[in-house]
Tab-separated table of C-alpha atoms and ligand atoms in Angstrom:
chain	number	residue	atom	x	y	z
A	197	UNK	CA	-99.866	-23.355	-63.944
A	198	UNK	CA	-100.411	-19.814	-61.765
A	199	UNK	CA	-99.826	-20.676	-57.979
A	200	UNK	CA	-102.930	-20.125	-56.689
A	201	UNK	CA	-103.783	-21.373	-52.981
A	202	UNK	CA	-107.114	-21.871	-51.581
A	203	UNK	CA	-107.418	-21.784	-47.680
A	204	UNK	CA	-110.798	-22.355	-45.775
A	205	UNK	CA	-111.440	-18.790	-44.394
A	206	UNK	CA	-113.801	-19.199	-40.745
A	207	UNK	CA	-116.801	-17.997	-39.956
A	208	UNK	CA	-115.618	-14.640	-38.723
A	209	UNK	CA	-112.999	-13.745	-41.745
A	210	UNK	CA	-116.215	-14.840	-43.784
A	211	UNK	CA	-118.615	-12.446	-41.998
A	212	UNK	CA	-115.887	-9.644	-41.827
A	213	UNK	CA	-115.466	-10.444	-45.774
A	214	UNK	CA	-119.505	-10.027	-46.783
A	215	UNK	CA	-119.678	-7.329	-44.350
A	216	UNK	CA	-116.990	-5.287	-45.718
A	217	UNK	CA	-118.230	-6.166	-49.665
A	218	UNK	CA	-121.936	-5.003	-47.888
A	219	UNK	CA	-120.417	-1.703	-46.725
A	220	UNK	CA	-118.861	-1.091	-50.165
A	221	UNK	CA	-122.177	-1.646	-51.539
A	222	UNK	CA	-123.952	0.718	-49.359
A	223	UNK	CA	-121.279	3.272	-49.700
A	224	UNK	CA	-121.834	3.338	-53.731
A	225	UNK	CA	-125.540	3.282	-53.422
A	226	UNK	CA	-125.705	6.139	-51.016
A	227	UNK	CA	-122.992	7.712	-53.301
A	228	UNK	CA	-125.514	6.973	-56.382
A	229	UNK	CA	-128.321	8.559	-53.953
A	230	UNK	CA	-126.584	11.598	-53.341
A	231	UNK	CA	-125.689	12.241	-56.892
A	232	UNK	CA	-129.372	11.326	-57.997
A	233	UNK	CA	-130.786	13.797	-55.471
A	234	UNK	CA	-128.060	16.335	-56.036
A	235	UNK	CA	-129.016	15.860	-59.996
A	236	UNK	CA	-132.959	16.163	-59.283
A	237	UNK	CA	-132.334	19.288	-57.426
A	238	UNK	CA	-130.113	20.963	-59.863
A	239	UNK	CA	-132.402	20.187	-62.225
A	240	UNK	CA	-135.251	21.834	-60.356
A	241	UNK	CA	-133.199	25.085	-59.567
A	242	UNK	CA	-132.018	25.304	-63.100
A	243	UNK	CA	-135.292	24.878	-64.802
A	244	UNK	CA	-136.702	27.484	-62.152
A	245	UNK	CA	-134.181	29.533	-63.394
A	246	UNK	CA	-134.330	29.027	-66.825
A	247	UNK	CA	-136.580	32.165	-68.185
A	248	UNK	CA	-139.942	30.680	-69.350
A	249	UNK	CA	-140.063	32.999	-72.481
A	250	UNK	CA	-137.576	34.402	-74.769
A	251	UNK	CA	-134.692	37.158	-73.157
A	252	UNK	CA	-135.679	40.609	-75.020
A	253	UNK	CA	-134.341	43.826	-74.068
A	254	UNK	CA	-137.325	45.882	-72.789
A	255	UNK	CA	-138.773	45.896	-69.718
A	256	UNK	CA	-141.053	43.195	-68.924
A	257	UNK	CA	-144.857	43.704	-68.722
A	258	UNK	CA	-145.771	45.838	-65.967
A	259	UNK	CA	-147.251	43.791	-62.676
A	260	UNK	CA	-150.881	43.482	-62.131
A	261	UNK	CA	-151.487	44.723	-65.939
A	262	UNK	CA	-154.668	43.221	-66.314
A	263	UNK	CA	-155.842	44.751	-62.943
A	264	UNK	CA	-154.837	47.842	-63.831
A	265	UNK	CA	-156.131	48.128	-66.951
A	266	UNK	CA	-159.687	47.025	-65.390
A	267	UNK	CA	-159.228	49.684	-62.574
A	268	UNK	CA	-158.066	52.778	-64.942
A	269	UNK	CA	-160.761	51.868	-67.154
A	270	UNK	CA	-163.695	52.238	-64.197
A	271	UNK	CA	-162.037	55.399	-62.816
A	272	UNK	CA	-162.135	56.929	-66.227
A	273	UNK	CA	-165.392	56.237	-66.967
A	274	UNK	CA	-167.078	56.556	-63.503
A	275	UNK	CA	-165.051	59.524	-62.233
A	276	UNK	CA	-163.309	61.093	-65.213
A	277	UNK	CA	-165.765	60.819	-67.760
A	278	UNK	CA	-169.286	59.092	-66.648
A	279	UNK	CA	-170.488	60.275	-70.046
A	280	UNK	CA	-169.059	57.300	-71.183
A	281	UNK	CA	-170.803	54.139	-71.383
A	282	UNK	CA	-167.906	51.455	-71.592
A	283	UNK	CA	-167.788	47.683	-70.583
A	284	UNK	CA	-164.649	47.816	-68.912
A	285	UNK	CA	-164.905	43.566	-68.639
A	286	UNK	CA	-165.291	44.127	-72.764
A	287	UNK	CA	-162.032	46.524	-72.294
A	288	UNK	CA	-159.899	44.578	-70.826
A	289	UNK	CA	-160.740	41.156	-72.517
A	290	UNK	CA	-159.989	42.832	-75.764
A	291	UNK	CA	-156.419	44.510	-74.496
A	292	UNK	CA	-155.669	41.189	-73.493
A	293	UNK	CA	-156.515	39.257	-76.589
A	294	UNK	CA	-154.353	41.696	-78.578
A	295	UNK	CA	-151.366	40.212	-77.589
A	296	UNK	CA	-151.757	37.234	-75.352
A	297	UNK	CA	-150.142	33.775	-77.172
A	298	UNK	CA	-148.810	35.994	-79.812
A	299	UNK	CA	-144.923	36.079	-81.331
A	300	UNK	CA	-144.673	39.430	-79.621
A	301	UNK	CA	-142.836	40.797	-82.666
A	302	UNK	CA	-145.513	39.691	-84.896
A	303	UNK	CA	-147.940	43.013	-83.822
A	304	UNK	CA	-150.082	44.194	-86.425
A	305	UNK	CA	-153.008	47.019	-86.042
A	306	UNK	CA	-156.003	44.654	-86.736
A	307	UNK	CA	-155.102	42.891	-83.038
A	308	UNK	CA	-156.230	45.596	-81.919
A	309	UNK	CA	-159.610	46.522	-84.061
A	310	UNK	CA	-161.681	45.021	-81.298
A	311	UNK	CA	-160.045	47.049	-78.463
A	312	UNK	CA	-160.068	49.630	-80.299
A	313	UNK	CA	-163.949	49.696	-81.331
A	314	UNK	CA	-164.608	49.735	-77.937
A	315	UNK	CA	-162.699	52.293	-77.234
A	316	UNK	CA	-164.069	54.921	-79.779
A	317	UNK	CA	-164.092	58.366	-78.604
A	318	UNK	CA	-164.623	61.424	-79.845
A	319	UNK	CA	-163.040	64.350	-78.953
A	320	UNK	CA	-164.532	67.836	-79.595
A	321	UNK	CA	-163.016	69.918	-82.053
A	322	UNK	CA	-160.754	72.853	-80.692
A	323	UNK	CA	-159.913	70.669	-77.983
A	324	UNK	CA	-157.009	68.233	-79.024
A	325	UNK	CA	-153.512	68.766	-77.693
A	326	UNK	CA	-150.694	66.804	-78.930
A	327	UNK	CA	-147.450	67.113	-77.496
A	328	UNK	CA	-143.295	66.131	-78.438
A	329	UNK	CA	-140.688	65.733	-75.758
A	330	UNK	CA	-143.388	68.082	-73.362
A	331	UNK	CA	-144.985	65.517	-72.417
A	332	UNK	CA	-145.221	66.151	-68.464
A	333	UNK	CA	-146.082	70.003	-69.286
A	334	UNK	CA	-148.916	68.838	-71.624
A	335	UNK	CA	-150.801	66.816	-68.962
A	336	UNK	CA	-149.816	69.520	-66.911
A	337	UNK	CA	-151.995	72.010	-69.060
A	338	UNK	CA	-154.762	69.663	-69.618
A	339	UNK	CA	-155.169	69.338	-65.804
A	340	UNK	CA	-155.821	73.049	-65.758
A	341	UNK	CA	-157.824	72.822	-68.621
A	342	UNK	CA	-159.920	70.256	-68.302
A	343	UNK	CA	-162.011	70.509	-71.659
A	344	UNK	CA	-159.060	69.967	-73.165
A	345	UNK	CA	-158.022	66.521	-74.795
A	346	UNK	CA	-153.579	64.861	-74.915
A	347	UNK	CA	-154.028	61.199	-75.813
A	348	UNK	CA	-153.647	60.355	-72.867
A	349	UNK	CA	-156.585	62.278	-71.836
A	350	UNK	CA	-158.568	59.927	-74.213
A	351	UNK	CA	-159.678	56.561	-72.347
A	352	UNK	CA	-157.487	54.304	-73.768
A	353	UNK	CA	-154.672	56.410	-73.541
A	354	UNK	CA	-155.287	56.996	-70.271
A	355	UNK	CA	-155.266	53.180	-69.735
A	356	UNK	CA	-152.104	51.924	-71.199
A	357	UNK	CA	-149.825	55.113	-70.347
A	358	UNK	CA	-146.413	54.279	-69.104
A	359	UNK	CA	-147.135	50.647	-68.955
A	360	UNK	CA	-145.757	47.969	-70.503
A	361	UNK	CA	-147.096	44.886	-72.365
A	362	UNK	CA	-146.090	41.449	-74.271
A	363	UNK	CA	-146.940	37.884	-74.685
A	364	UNK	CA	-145.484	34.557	-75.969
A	365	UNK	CA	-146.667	32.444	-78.878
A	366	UNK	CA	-145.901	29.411	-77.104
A	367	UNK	CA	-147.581	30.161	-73.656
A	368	UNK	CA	-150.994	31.526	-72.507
A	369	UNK	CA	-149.530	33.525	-70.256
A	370	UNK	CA	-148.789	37.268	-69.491
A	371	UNK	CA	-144.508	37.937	-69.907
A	372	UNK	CA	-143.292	39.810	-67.030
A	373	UNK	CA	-140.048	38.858	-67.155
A	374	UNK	CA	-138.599	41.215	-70.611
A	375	UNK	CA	-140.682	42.657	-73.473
A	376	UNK	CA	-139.129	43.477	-77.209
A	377	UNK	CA	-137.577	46.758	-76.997
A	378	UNK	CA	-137.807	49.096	-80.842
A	379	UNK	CA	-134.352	47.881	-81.352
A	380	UNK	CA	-135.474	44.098	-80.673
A	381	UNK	CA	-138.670	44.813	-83.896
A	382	UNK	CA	-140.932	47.713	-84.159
A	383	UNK	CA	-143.709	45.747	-84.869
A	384	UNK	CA	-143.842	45.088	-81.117
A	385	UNK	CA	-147.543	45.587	-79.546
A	386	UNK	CA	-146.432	48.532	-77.409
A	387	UNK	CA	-144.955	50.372	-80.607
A	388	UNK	CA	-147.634	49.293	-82.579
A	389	UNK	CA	-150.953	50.398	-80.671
A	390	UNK	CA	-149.229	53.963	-79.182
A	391	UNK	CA	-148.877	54.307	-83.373
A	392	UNK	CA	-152.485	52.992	-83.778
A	393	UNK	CA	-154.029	55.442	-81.212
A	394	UNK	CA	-151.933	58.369	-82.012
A	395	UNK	CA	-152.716	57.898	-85.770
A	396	UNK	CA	-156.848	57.699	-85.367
A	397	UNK	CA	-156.136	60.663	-82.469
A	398	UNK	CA	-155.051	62.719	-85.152
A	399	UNK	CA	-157.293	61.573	-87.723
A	400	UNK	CA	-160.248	62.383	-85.385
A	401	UNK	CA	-159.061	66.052	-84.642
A	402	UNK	CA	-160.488	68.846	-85.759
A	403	UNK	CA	-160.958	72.808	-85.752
A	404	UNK	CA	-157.702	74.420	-84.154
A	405	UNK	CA	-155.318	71.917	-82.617
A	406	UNK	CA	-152.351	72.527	-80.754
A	407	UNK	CA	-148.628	71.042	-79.762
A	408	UNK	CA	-146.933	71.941	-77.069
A	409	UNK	CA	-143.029	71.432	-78.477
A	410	UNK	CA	-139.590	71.760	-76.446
A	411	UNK	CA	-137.514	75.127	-77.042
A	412	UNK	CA	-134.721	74.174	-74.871
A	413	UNK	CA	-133.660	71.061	-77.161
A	414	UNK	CA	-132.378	71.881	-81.016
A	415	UNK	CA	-135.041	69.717	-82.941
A	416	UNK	CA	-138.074	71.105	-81.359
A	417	UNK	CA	-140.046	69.564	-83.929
A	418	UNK	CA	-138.550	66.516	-84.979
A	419	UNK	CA	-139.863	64.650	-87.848
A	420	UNK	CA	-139.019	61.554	-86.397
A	421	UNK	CA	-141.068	61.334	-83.364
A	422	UNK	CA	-144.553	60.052	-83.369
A	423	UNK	CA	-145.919	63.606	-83.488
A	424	UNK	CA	-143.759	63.995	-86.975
A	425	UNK	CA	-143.909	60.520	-88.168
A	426	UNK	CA	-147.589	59.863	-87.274
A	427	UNK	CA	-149.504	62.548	-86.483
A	428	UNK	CA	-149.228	65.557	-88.235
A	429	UNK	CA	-149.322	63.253	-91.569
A	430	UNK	CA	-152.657	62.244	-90.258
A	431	UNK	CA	-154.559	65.117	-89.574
A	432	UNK	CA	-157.746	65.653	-92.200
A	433	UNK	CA	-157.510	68.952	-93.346
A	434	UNK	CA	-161.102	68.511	-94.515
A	435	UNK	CA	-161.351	68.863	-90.232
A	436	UNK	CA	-158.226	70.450	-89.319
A	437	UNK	CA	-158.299	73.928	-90.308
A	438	UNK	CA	-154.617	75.043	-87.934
A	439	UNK	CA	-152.434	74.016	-85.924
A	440	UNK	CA	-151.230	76.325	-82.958
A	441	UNK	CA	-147.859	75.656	-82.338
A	442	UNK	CA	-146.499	76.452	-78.773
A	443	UNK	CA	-142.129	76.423	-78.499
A	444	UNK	CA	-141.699	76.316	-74.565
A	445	UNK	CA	-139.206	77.934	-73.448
A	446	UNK	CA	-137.256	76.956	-70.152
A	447	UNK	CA	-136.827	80.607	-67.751
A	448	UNK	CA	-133.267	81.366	-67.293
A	449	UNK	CA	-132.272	78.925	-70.052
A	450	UNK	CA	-131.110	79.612	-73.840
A	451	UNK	CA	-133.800	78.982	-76.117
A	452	UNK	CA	-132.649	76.340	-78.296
A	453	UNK	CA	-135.180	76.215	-80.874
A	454	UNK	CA	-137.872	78.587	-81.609
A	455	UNK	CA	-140.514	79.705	-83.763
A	456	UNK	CA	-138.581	80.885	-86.429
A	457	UNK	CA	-136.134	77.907	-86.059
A	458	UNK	CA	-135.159	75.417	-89.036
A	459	UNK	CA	-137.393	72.818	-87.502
A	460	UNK	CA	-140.449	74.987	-86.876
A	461	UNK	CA	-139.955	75.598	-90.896
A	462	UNK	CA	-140.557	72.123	-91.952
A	463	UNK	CA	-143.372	71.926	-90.042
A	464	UNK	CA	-144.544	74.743	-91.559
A	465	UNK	CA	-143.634	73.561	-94.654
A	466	UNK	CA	-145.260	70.201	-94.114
A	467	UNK	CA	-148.760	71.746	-93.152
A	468	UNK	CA	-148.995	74.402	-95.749
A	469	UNK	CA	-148.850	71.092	-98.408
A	470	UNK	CA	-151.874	69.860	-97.256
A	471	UNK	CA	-153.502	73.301	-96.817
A	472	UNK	CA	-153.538	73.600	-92.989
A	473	UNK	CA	-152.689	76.622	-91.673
A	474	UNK	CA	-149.896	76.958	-88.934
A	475	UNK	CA	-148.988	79.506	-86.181
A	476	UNK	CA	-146.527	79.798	-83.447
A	477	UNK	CA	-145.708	81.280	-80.271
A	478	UNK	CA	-143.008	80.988	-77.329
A	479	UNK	CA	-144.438	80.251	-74.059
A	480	UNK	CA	-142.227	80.435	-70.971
A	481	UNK	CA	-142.041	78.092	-68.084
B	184	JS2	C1	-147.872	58.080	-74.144
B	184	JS2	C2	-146.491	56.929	-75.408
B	184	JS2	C3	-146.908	56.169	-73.149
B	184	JS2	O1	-148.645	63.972	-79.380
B	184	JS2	C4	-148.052	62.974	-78.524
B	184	JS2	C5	-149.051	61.931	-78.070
B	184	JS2	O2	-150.272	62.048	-78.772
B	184	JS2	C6	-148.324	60.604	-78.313
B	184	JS2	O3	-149.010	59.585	-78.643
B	184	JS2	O4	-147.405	60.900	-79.371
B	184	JS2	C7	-146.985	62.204	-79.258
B	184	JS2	C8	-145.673	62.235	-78.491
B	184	JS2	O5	-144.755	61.425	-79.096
B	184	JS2	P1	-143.354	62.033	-79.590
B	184	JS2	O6	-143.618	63.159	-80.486
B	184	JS2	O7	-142.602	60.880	-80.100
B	184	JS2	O8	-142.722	62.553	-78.297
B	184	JS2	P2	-141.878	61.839	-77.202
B	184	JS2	O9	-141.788	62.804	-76.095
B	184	JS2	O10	-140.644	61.247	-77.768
B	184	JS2	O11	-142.834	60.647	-76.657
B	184	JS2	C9	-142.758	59.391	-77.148
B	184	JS2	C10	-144.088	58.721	-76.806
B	184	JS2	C11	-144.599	58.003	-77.971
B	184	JS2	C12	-145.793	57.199	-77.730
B	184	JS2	N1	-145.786	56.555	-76.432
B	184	JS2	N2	-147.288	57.962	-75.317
B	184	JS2	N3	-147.707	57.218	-73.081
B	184	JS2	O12	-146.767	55.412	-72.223
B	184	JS2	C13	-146.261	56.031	-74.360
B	184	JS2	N4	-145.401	55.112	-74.766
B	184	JS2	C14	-145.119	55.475	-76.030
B	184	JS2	N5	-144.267	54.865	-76.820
């Protein structure tokens, strides 16, 4: 039988005993405390720094969009163009509903009928200017020539350029953190309303237009860009009777592309199928 002997511990071993088992027992509660508390506030940082929405390559929306929006719309149409009669609440409602709880890969160009509709303008014939990798010189022109028209001349091209916009079809709210980029989908709602705008800008045109295209690179006129993808395929030759071409030349640098260049030719090429005539000069800058 194990030898096991039993002695009568006093009152003090006793006392030092339950003390000592007490202390244990705080010291693994407050251990268990601190972890808990360490645990609660790793979980808070973390989930703070978890991103809300999806990581996508672009830039997230731009800050204050909706504010924004609301103010370019009432400069435009109380200092740039008081003409107009717009509901800039009705505006910006509408920009937002494109996109707002939506997969923001899933854009297609009926979101934005209602924006859109309100946004209908029409620009006198004569007076539209398109533009492809020129873009700063085009405004540039416009600004001197104020009856003329660049997209974003037009109100709601003057309202969304240079910003940046997406959503989230699992949250009501605005993504500022990343937006998809072309490579993440093209059917993103940036990609897909510039498209949308420059498409019915070009299908609104009409008389002479003009394009103000980039001498000092090779492909002045590149078929690829939304000029060559979307609007000169859009232009109603029913309306559009030419289209001025302008190669700008840099001063002091070689001309890399110019009026009788290869890429000038398939523009030409291009408008003479649907019957609308094309000229071109070099400008210098
Ligand atoms: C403006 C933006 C943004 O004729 C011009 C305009 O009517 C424009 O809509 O499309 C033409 C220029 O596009 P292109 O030929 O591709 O030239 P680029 O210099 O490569 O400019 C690309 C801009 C395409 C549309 N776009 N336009 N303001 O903020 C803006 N963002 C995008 N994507």
């Amino acid at each position: 039988m194990a030898s096991h002997r039993f002695r009568v511990v006093s009152g003090s071993e006793n006392e030092a005993f339950c003390s000592k088992r007490a202390k244990i027992c705080l010291g693994v509660f407050l251990g268990l405390l601190v972890l808990v508390a360490v645990a609660v506030v790793l979980g808070i940082l973390l989930g703070r720094r978890s991103p809300k929405h999806q990581q996508w390559d672009g830039k997230g929306s731009t800050a204050n969009f909706r504010e924004i929006v609301l103010g370019r719309c009432y400069t435009y149409t109380q200092l740039v163009h008081p003409e107009l009669s717009t509901d800039c609440r009705k505006i910006e409602k509408a920009f937002i509903n494109a996109f707002i709880s939506k997969d923001p890969c899933s854009a297609t160009e009926e979101d934005y009928v209602p924006l859109l509709k309100l946004g209908d303008q029409t620009v006198p014939c004569d007076k539209t200017v398109f533009w492809s990798k020129t873009k700063e010189l085009a405004h540039q022109y416009t600004w001197v020539q104020r009856e003329m028209f660049t997209l974003e001349n037009t109100l709601l091209g003057y309202i969304a350029d240079d910003l940046s916009w997406c959503g989230d079809a699992d949250s009501s709210e605005i993504n500022h953190e990343s937006c998809p980029s072309r490579r993440n989908c093209s059917s993103n709602f940036v990609s897909v309303f510039w498209n949308l705008l420059s498409k019915r800008f070009a299908e609104n045109a009409c008389g002479m237009v003009q394009v103000l295209l980039n001498g000092s690179i090779s492909n002045a006129f590149d078929k690829n860009s939304t000029f060559g993808r979307v609007e000169v395929h859009s232009l109603q030759p029913t309306k559009v009777h030419t289209l001025q071409a302008w190669v700008v030349q840099d001063i002091g640098k070689t001309p890399r592309d110019t009026c009788s260049g290869s890429s000038l030719n398939d523009l030409k090429l291009i408008l003479s199928r649907r019957n609308i005539k094309f000229t071109c000069q070099e400008n210098y800058r």
